[in-house]
Amino acid sequence: MYARNVWYMAGWSHEFPADAIVSHSYLGERMAFYRTSAGELVALEDRCAHRFAPLSLGCIEGDNLRCMYHGMLFSSDGECVEIPGQDLIPKQAKVRKFEVVERSGWVWFWAGDKQADFTTIPEMLPVDEPESYSARTGYLDYAASHQLISANLLDFSHLAFVHRDSFNADQEWTNAKPERQVLKNGIQLDWWVRNQTLPPGMGGKEGELVDQRALYQYLIPGVLRLMPSSYPAGSAPLSGSGPCNAEPVLDDFNGQAVTPIDEKNSRYFFSWITAAGENSEAHVDGAFKVACAAFAEDKRMIEAQQSVVDHTPPERRMMAMLGDSSITIFERMMKGASQ
Ligand code: FES
Ligand SMILES: [Fe+2]
């Protein structure tokens, strides 16, 4: 079961070129994305009303999409506007239209049964404004459920084990306790980890000790807004959360979004973004490379975990640890949003 009356990420703007029909399966639904003559992105059910041929094998005609099996023509609202060889267009000659919103290079869709709520589109930094931000984007397909990926993103204690190599993370990440704030639509975590060294390419001088602040929101249905920052060692406030006054060695934005393909497969979108400046392109290249290595480490572990879960008898229950409390809260919120 999915939370449906929420926005999910469909992809990056540049993955939807003009004159192309892009097919994706999300939440168990096949969708055909294309751009109208004005460049507006549209998503229709990728299943012709006639004999269920995929519209993604069709062709774009102005603002409309033609099925290239027997030629039915659909408007960007999903209404059939022409049936070759007959004048009568029956009422059921239509396909579902999904609301799509493109914002600063991020593409979101709504697959709910309620009216799309345009006030709840996740706020992310632009990935298509190079004059203001240097940005890198990507995605990975996981043979794993979105729940397992969200649980991973809600518990950074795994950094000390899964990301020992990529992030140079040590057990301080397990010992430090985040300050948690429960939001209307997710969770905010804020904490400091002291005396770390940034991996090469992340910023700062080689071997320099830094205090790292991890501040993020994890929002329904699986949207991460992470503001990673690092400061010279000794800068972390005694309280263990909140800002400090020192000059940052690193101060970036890392936006991610998990979209279920189906119950056992997910697409994991990620970005690394920094304010444009003298060295920002080189910096974002370095940071993104480190992050990609870390994401590959997560994928290896989570896909293997999914395989074990699939081979575990249903009566076996997972054991909870102290650090799992944010996962429990978030899963409860998701359950509420799925009803
Ligand atoms: S399947 Fe599309 S027109 Fe026949
Ligand atoms: Fe991770």
Short mmCIF file of C-alpha atoms and ligand atoms in Angstrom, two decimals:
data_model
loop_
_atom_site.label_atom_id
_atom_site.label_comp_id
_atom_site.label_asym_id
_atom_site.label_seq_id
_atom_site.Cartn_x
_atom_site.Cartn_y
_atom_site.Cartn_z
CA MET A 1 0.00 0.00 0.00
CA TYR A 2 1.28 3.47 -0.85
CA ALA A 3 0.62 6.95 0.45
CA ARG A 4 -1.01 8.34 -2.67
CA ASN A 5 -2.23 11.83 -1.89
CA VAL A 6 1.29 13.23 -1.80
CA TRP A 7 3.91 14.35 -4.32
CA TYR A 8 6.51 11.86 -5.52
CA MET A 9 9.53 12.58 -7.62
CA ALA A 10 9.29 11.43 -11.25
CA GLY A 11 12.77 12.45 -12.39
CA TRP A 12 15.03 15.34 -13.30
CA SER A 13 13.78 17.85 -15.89
CA HIS A 14 16.59 17.04 -18.31
CA GLU A 15 15.40 13.42 -18.45
CA PHE A 16 12.20 14.57 -20.21
CA PRO A 17 13.35 16.10 -23.50
CA ALA A 18 10.94 17.73 -25.98
CA ASP A 19 9.68 15.34 -28.70
CA ALA A 20 10.22 12.25 -26.55
CA ILE A 21 7.70 10.05 -24.74
CA VAL A 22 9.26 8.74 -21.55
CA SER A 23 7.69 5.73 -19.87
CA HIS A 24 8.03 5.11 -16.13
CA SER A 25 6.35 2.74 -13.73
CA TYR A 26 5.76 4.28 -10.33
CA LEU A 27 3.54 3.05 -7.50
CA GLY A 28 2.60 0.15 -9.73
CA GLU A 29 1.22 2.58 -12.39
CA ARG A 30 2.59 2.89 -15.90
CA MET A 31 2.93 6.51 -16.94
CA ALA A 32 3.82 8.13 -20.26
CA PHE A 33 5.45 11.56 -19.91
CA TYR A 34 5.71 13.99 -22.81
CA ARG A 35 5.93 17.73 -23.43
CA THR A 36 3.23 19.79 -25.15
CA SER A 37 4.16 22.26 -27.88
CA ALA A 38 4.56 24.90 -25.13
CA GLY A 39 7.05 22.62 -23.32
CA GLU A 40 4.67 21.78 -20.48
CA LEU A 41 5.26 18.32 -19.06
CA VAL A 42 2.25 15.98 -19.08
CA ALA A 43 1.82 12.47 -17.66
CA LEU A 44 -0.89 10.14 -18.95
CA GLU A 45 -1.61 6.55 -18.05
CA ASP A 46 0.64 4.50 -20.34
CA ARG A 47 -2.23 2.23 -21.40
CA CYS A 48 -4.45 3.00 -24.35
CA ALA A 49 -8.17 2.85 -23.62
CA HIS A 50 -8.72 0.62 -26.67
CA ARG A 51 -6.62 -2.54 -26.33
CA PHE A 52 -4.13 -1.41 -23.69
CA ALA A 53 -1.18 -0.78 -26.00
CA PRO A 54 1.38 1.51 -24.34
CA LEU A 55 0.96 5.14 -25.36
CA SER A 56 4.71 5.51 -24.88
CA LEU A 57 5.06 3.66 -28.22
CA GLY A 58 2.87 6.33 -29.77
CA CYS A 59 3.72 9.75 -31.14
CA ILE A 60 3.26 13.34 -30.08
CA GLU A 61 1.03 15.47 -32.33
CA GLY A 62 1.10 19.06 -31.16
CA ASP A 63 -0.31 18.89 -27.62
CA ASN A 64 -1.81 15.43 -28.10
CA LEU A 65 -0.58 11.88 -27.91
CA ARG A 66 -1.52 9.32 -30.57
CA CYS A 67 -1.58 5.58 -29.87
CA MET A 68 0.35 3.99 -32.71
CA TYR A 69 -1.53 0.72 -32.59
CA HIS A 70 -4.92 1.73 -34.05
CA GLY A 71 -4.48 5.48 -33.92
CA MET A 72 -6.63 6.83 -31.07
CA LEU A 73 -5.64 10.41 -30.28
CA PHE A 74 -5.64 11.68 -26.67
CA SER A 75 -5.48 15.27 -25.46
CA SER A 76 -3.09 16.30 -22.69
CA ASP A 77 -6.08 15.89 -20.32
CA GLY A 78 -6.33 12.22 -21.28
CA GLU A 79 -9.59 12.70 -23.24
CA CYS A 80 -9.86 10.91 -26.58
CA VAL A 81 -10.31 13.50 -29.35
CA GLU A 82 -10.19 11.20 -32.37
CA ILE A 83 -10.84 7.57 -33.24
CA PRO A 84 -9.75 6.72 -36.79
CA GLY A 85 -12.59 5.23 -38.82
CA GLN A 86 -15.44 6.26 -36.50
CA ASP A 87 -17.19 9.48 -35.59
CA LEU A 88 -18.57 8.46 -32.23
CA ILE A 89 -16.21 8.90 -29.31
CA PRO A 90 -17.58 6.89 -26.36
CA LYS A 91 -17.47 8.32 -22.84
CA GLN A 92 -14.99 5.69 -21.65
CA ALA A 93 -12.50 6.67 -24.38
CA LYS A 94 -10.05 8.30 -22.04
CA VAL A 95 -6.93 7.57 -20.01
CA ARG A 96 -5.93 8.81 -16.60
CA LYS A 97 -4.03 12.06 -16.38
CA PHE A 98 -1.54 12.55 -13.51
CA GLU A 99 -0.74 16.03 -12.23
CA VAL A 100 2.89 16.89 -12.89
CA VAL A 101 4.84 19.85 -11.57
CA GLU A 102 8.29 20.84 -12.69
CA ARG A 103 10.16 23.02 -10.24
CA SER A 104 13.79 24.13 -10.53
CA GLY A 105 14.81 20.95 -12.36
CA TRP A 106 12.84 18.58 -10.08
CA VAL A 107 9.76 16.82 -11.54
CA TRP A 108 6.98 15.76 -9.14
CA PHE A 109 3.77 13.83 -9.81
CA TRP A 110 0.54 13.22 -7.91
CA ALA A 111 -1.12 9.80 -8.17
CA GLY A 112 -3.80 10.32 -5.52
CA ASP A 113 -7.57 10.08 -5.69
CA LYS A 114 -7.92 13.49 -4.04
CA GLN A 115 -7.36 16.85 -5.71
CA ALA A 116 -3.63 17.56 -6.01
CA ASP A 117 -2.45 19.91 -3.27
CA PHE A 118 0.00 22.31 -4.91
CA THR A 119 0.94 23.85 -1.57
CA THR A 120 2.75 20.67 -0.45
CA ILE A 121 5.30 20.25 -3.25
CA PRO A 122 8.66 19.65 -1.52
CA GLU A 123 10.93 22.68 -1.48
CA MET A 124 14.34 21.87 -2.87
CA LEU A 125 17.23 24.00 -4.10
CA PRO A 126 17.43 24.49 -7.89
CA VAL A 127 19.49 22.08 -9.95
CA ASP A 128 19.02 24.11 -13.15
CA GLU A 129 20.38 27.53 -12.16
CA PRO A 130 24.15 27.24 -12.61
CA GLU A 131 24.62 30.97 -12.09
CA SER A 132 23.32 30.57 -8.51
CA TYR A 133 24.05 26.92 -7.64
CA SER A 134 26.48 24.26 -8.73
CA ALA A 135 24.57 20.99 -8.76
CA ARG A 136 24.95 17.32 -9.66
CA THR A 137 22.04 14.91 -9.92
CA GLY A 138 21.47 11.20 -10.41
CA TYR A 139 19.39 8.22 -9.46
CA LEU A 140 19.72 4.54 -8.68
CA ASP A 141 17.17 1.76 -9.03
CA TYR A 142 16.96 -0.49 -6.01
CA ALA A 143 15.64 -4.03 -5.89
CA ALA A 144 14.24 -3.14 -2.48
CA SER A 145 11.11 -1.62 -0.97
CA HIS A 146 10.90 2.08 -0.30
CA GLN A 147 10.38 1.31 3.41
CA LEU A 148 13.87 -0.19 3.72
CA ILE A 149 15.43 2.83 1.97
CA SER A 150 13.55 5.30 4.17
CA ALA A 151 14.63 3.40 7.28
CA ASN A 152 18.24 3.70 6.13
CA LEU A 153 17.91 7.46 5.60
CA LEU A 154 16.30 7.96 9.01
CA ASP A 155 19.15 6.39 10.93
CA PHE A 156 22.63 7.78 10.36
CA SER A 157 24.19 5.43 12.92
CA HIS A 158 24.81 3.14 9.93
CA LEU A 159 27.42 5.64 8.66
CA ALA A 160 30.02 4.19 11.01
CA PHE A 161 29.66 0.76 9.42
CA VAL A 162 28.30 1.06 5.89
CA HIS A 163 30.20 4.26 5.06
CA ARG A 164 33.52 3.72 6.80
CA ASP A 165 35.26 3.82 3.41
CA SER A 166 33.39 6.54 1.51
CA PHE A 167 32.64 9.09 4.27
CA ASN A 168 35.51 8.21 6.63
CA ALA A 169 32.76 7.87 9.24
CA ASP A 170 33.59 6.45 12.67
CA GLN A 171 31.58 5.36 15.70
CA GLU A 172 31.01 8.95 16.81
CA TRP A 173 28.08 8.72 14.37
CA THR A 174 26.59 5.93 16.46
CA ASN A 175 27.28 7.57 19.82
CA ALA A 176 26.00 11.08 19.03
CA LYS A 177 22.28 11.45 19.65
CA PRO A 178 20.29 13.67 17.29
CA GLU A 179 17.82 16.23 18.55
CA ARG A 180 14.49 15.30 17.00
CA GLN A 181 11.58 17.47 16.12
CA VAL A 182 8.38 15.87 14.85
CA LEU A 183 6.94 17.96 12.03
CA LYS A 184 3.44 17.91 10.53
CA ASN A 185 4.68 15.88 7.55
CA GLY A 186 7.90 14.27 8.74
CA ILE A 187 10.82 14.47 11.10
CA GLN A 188 13.69 16.90 11.61
CA LEU A 189 16.99 15.69 13.04
CA ASP A 190 19.89 17.86 14.09
CA TRP A 191 23.16 16.77 15.60
CA TRP A 192 26.91 17.22 15.68
CA VAL A 193 29.66 14.68 15.29
CA ARG A 194 33.05 15.89 16.53
CA ASN A 195 36.61 15.39 15.36
CA GLN A 196 36.02 13.83 11.98
CA THR A 197 38.14 14.03 8.83
CA LEU A 198 36.39 14.76 5.56
CA PRO A 199 37.12 12.34 2.75
CA PRO A 200 39.32 13.70 -0.07
CA GLY A 201 37.24 15.81 -2.45
CA MET A 202 34.69 16.92 0.17
CA GLY A 203 36.44 20.15 1.16
CA GLY A 204 38.88 21.43 3.74
CA LYS A 205 42.56 20.56 4.05
CA GLU A 206 43.64 16.95 3.94
CA GLY A 207 43.66 15.35 7.38
CA GLU A 208 42.17 18.46 9.06
CA LEU A 209 39.85 17.62 11.95
CA VAL A 210 36.35 19.02 11.66
CA ASP A 211 33.09 19.00 13.58
CA GLN A 212 30.25 17.96 11.32
CA ARG A 213 26.67 19.08 11.69
CA ALA A 214 23.96 16.92 10.18
CA LEU A 215 20.68 18.78 9.95
CA TYR A 216 17.87 17.31 7.91
CA GLN A 217 14.20 16.88 7.36
CA TYR A 218 12.81 13.57 6.21
CA LEU A 219 9.35 14.19 4.81
CA ILE A 220 6.44 12.01 3.71
CA PRO A 221 6.54 10.03 1.42
CA GLY A 222 10.37 9.78 1.40
CA VAL A 223 11.94 13.16 0.68
CA LEU A 224 15.22 14.08 2.29
CA ARG A 225 16.40 17.69 2.73
CA LEU A 226 19.88 17.35 4.18
CA MET A 227 22.04 20.37 5.00
CA PRO A 228 25.48 18.89 5.67
CA SER A 229 28.03 21.34 7.06
CA SER A 230 31.49 21.09 8.62
CA TYR A 231 33.51 23.51 10.76
CA PRO A 232 36.98 23.52 12.30
CA ALA A 233 37.20 21.03 15.20
CA GLY A 234 36.04 22.59 18.44
CA SER A 235 33.21 24.58 16.82
CA ALA A 236 30.36 22.25 17.80
CA PRO A 237 28.09 23.82 20.41
CA LEU A 238 28.13 22.10 23.80
CA SER A 239 24.41 21.41 23.51
CA GLY A 240 25.16 19.03 20.61
CA SER A 241 22.63 20.59 18.23
CA GLY A 242 21.87 23.95 16.61
CA PRO A 243 24.12 26.31 14.63
CA CYS A 244 27.59 27.61 15.49
CA ASN A 245 29.28 30.90 14.64
CA ALA A 246 32.43 29.55 12.99
CA GLU A 247 33.20 29.86 9.28
CA PRO A 248 32.18 26.59 7.55
CA VAL A 249 34.66 24.36 5.76
CA LEU A 250 31.69 22.82 3.95
CA ASP A 251 28.11 24.09 3.70
CA ASP A 252 25.96 22.25 1.15
CA PHE A 253 22.51 20.92 0.34
CA ASN A 254 21.76 17.32 -0.44
CA GLY A 255 18.22 16.64 -1.66
CA GLN A 256 17.00 13.10 -2.17
CA ALA A 257 13.68 11.42 -2.94
CA VAL A 258 12.54 7.82 -2.86
CA THR A 259 9.77 6.79 -5.27
CA PRO A 260 8.34 3.27 -5.18
CA ILE A 261 8.33 1.53 -8.55
CA ASP A 262 6.32 -1.25 -6.94
CA GLU A 263 6.27 -2.97 -3.53
CA LYS A 264 9.76 -4.47 -3.98
CA ASN A 265 11.50 -1.96 -6.27
CA SER A 266 12.27 1.72 -5.81
CA ARG A 267 13.93 4.60 -7.57
CA TYR A 268 16.25 6.66 -5.42
CA PHE A 269 16.94 10.19 -6.68
CA PHE A 270 19.79 12.24 -5.26
CA SER A 271 21.55 15.55 -5.73
CA TRP A 272 24.45 17.52 -4.32
CA ILE A 273 24.12 21.30 -4.46
CA THR A 274 26.32 24.17 -3.36
CA ALA A 275 26.21 27.95 -3.81
CA ALA A 276 27.96 28.97 -7.03
CA GLY A 277 31.40 30.47 -6.48
CA GLU A 278 35.04 30.31 -7.43
CA ASN A 279 35.61 26.60 -6.71
CA SER A 280 32.03 25.41 -6.51
CA GLU A 281 32.08 23.26 -9.66
CA ALA A 282 35.20 21.36 -8.59
CA HIS A 283 33.86 21.07 -5.03
CA VAL A 284 30.48 19.71 -6.09
CA ASP A 285 32.20 17.23 -8.41
CA GLY A 286 34.33 15.94 -5.53
CA ALA A 287 31.45 15.78 -3.03
CA PHE A 288 29.15 14.09 -5.52
CA LYS A 289 31.77 11.45 -6.26
CA VAL A 290 32.08 10.64 -2.55
CA ALA A 291 28.29 10.60 -2.16
CA CYS A 292 27.88 8.25 -5.14
CA ALA A 293 30.37 5.84 -3.56
CA ALA A 294 28.31 6.00 -0.34
CA PHE A 295 25.02 5.43 -2.21
CA ALA A 296 26.52 2.31 -3.82
CA GLU A 297 27.43 1.09 -0.32
CA ASP A 298 23.83 1.62 0.85
CA LYS A 299 22.40 -0.10 -2.21
CA ARG A 300 24.56 -3.18 -1.72
CA MET A 301 23.46 -3.52 1.91
CA ILE A 302 19.76 -2.71 1.42
CA GLU A 303 19.25 -4.99 -1.58
CA ALA A 304 20.92 -7.83 0.32
CA GLN A 305 18.71 -7.01 3.33
CA GLN A 306 15.60 -7.15 1.09
CA SER A 307 16.64 -10.58 -0.13
CA VAL A 308 17.01 -11.85 3.44
CA VAL A 309 13.67 -10.28 4.41
CA ASP A 310 12.05 -12.08 1.45
CA HIS A 311 13.39 -15.40 2.71
CA THR A 312 12.39 -14.86 6.35
CA PRO A 313 9.24 -16.49 7.73
CA PRO A 314 6.57 -13.86 8.51
CA GLU A 315 6.42 -14.80 12.21
CA ARG A 316 10.05 -13.67 12.70
CA ARG A 317 10.00 -10.04 13.87
CA MET A 318 12.81 -7.53 13.49
CA MET A 319 14.42 -6.46 16.76
CA ALA A 320 14.26 -2.76 17.64
CA MET A 321 17.31 -0.72 18.73
CA LEU A 322 17.37 2.61 20.55
CA GLY A 323 18.34 4.43 17.35
CA ASP A 324 15.24 3.16 15.53
CA SER A 325 12.77 5.55 17.16
CA SER A 326 12.68 8.01 14.24
CA ILE A 327 11.97 5.11 11.88
CA THR A 328 9.06 3.99 14.06
CA ILE A 329 7.58 7.52 14.15
CA PHE A 330 7.99 7.97 10.39
CA GLU A 331 6.48 4.56 9.59
CA ARG A 332 3.46 5.44 11.72
CA MET A 333 3.09 8.73 9.79
CA MET A 334 3.32 6.87 6.49
CA LYS A 335 0.67 4.43 7.60
CA GLY A 336 -1.60 7.36 8.43
CA ALA A 337 -0.91 8.91 5.02
CA SER A 338 -1.65 5.61 3.25
CA GLN A 339 -5.19 5.35 4.62
S1 FES B 1 -4.61 -0.07 -28.65
FE1 FES B 1 -4.53 2.05 -28.90
S2 FES B 1 -5.79 2.45 -30.58
FE2 FES B 1 -5.87 0.30 -30.34
FE FE B 2 23.79 5.56 3.90
#
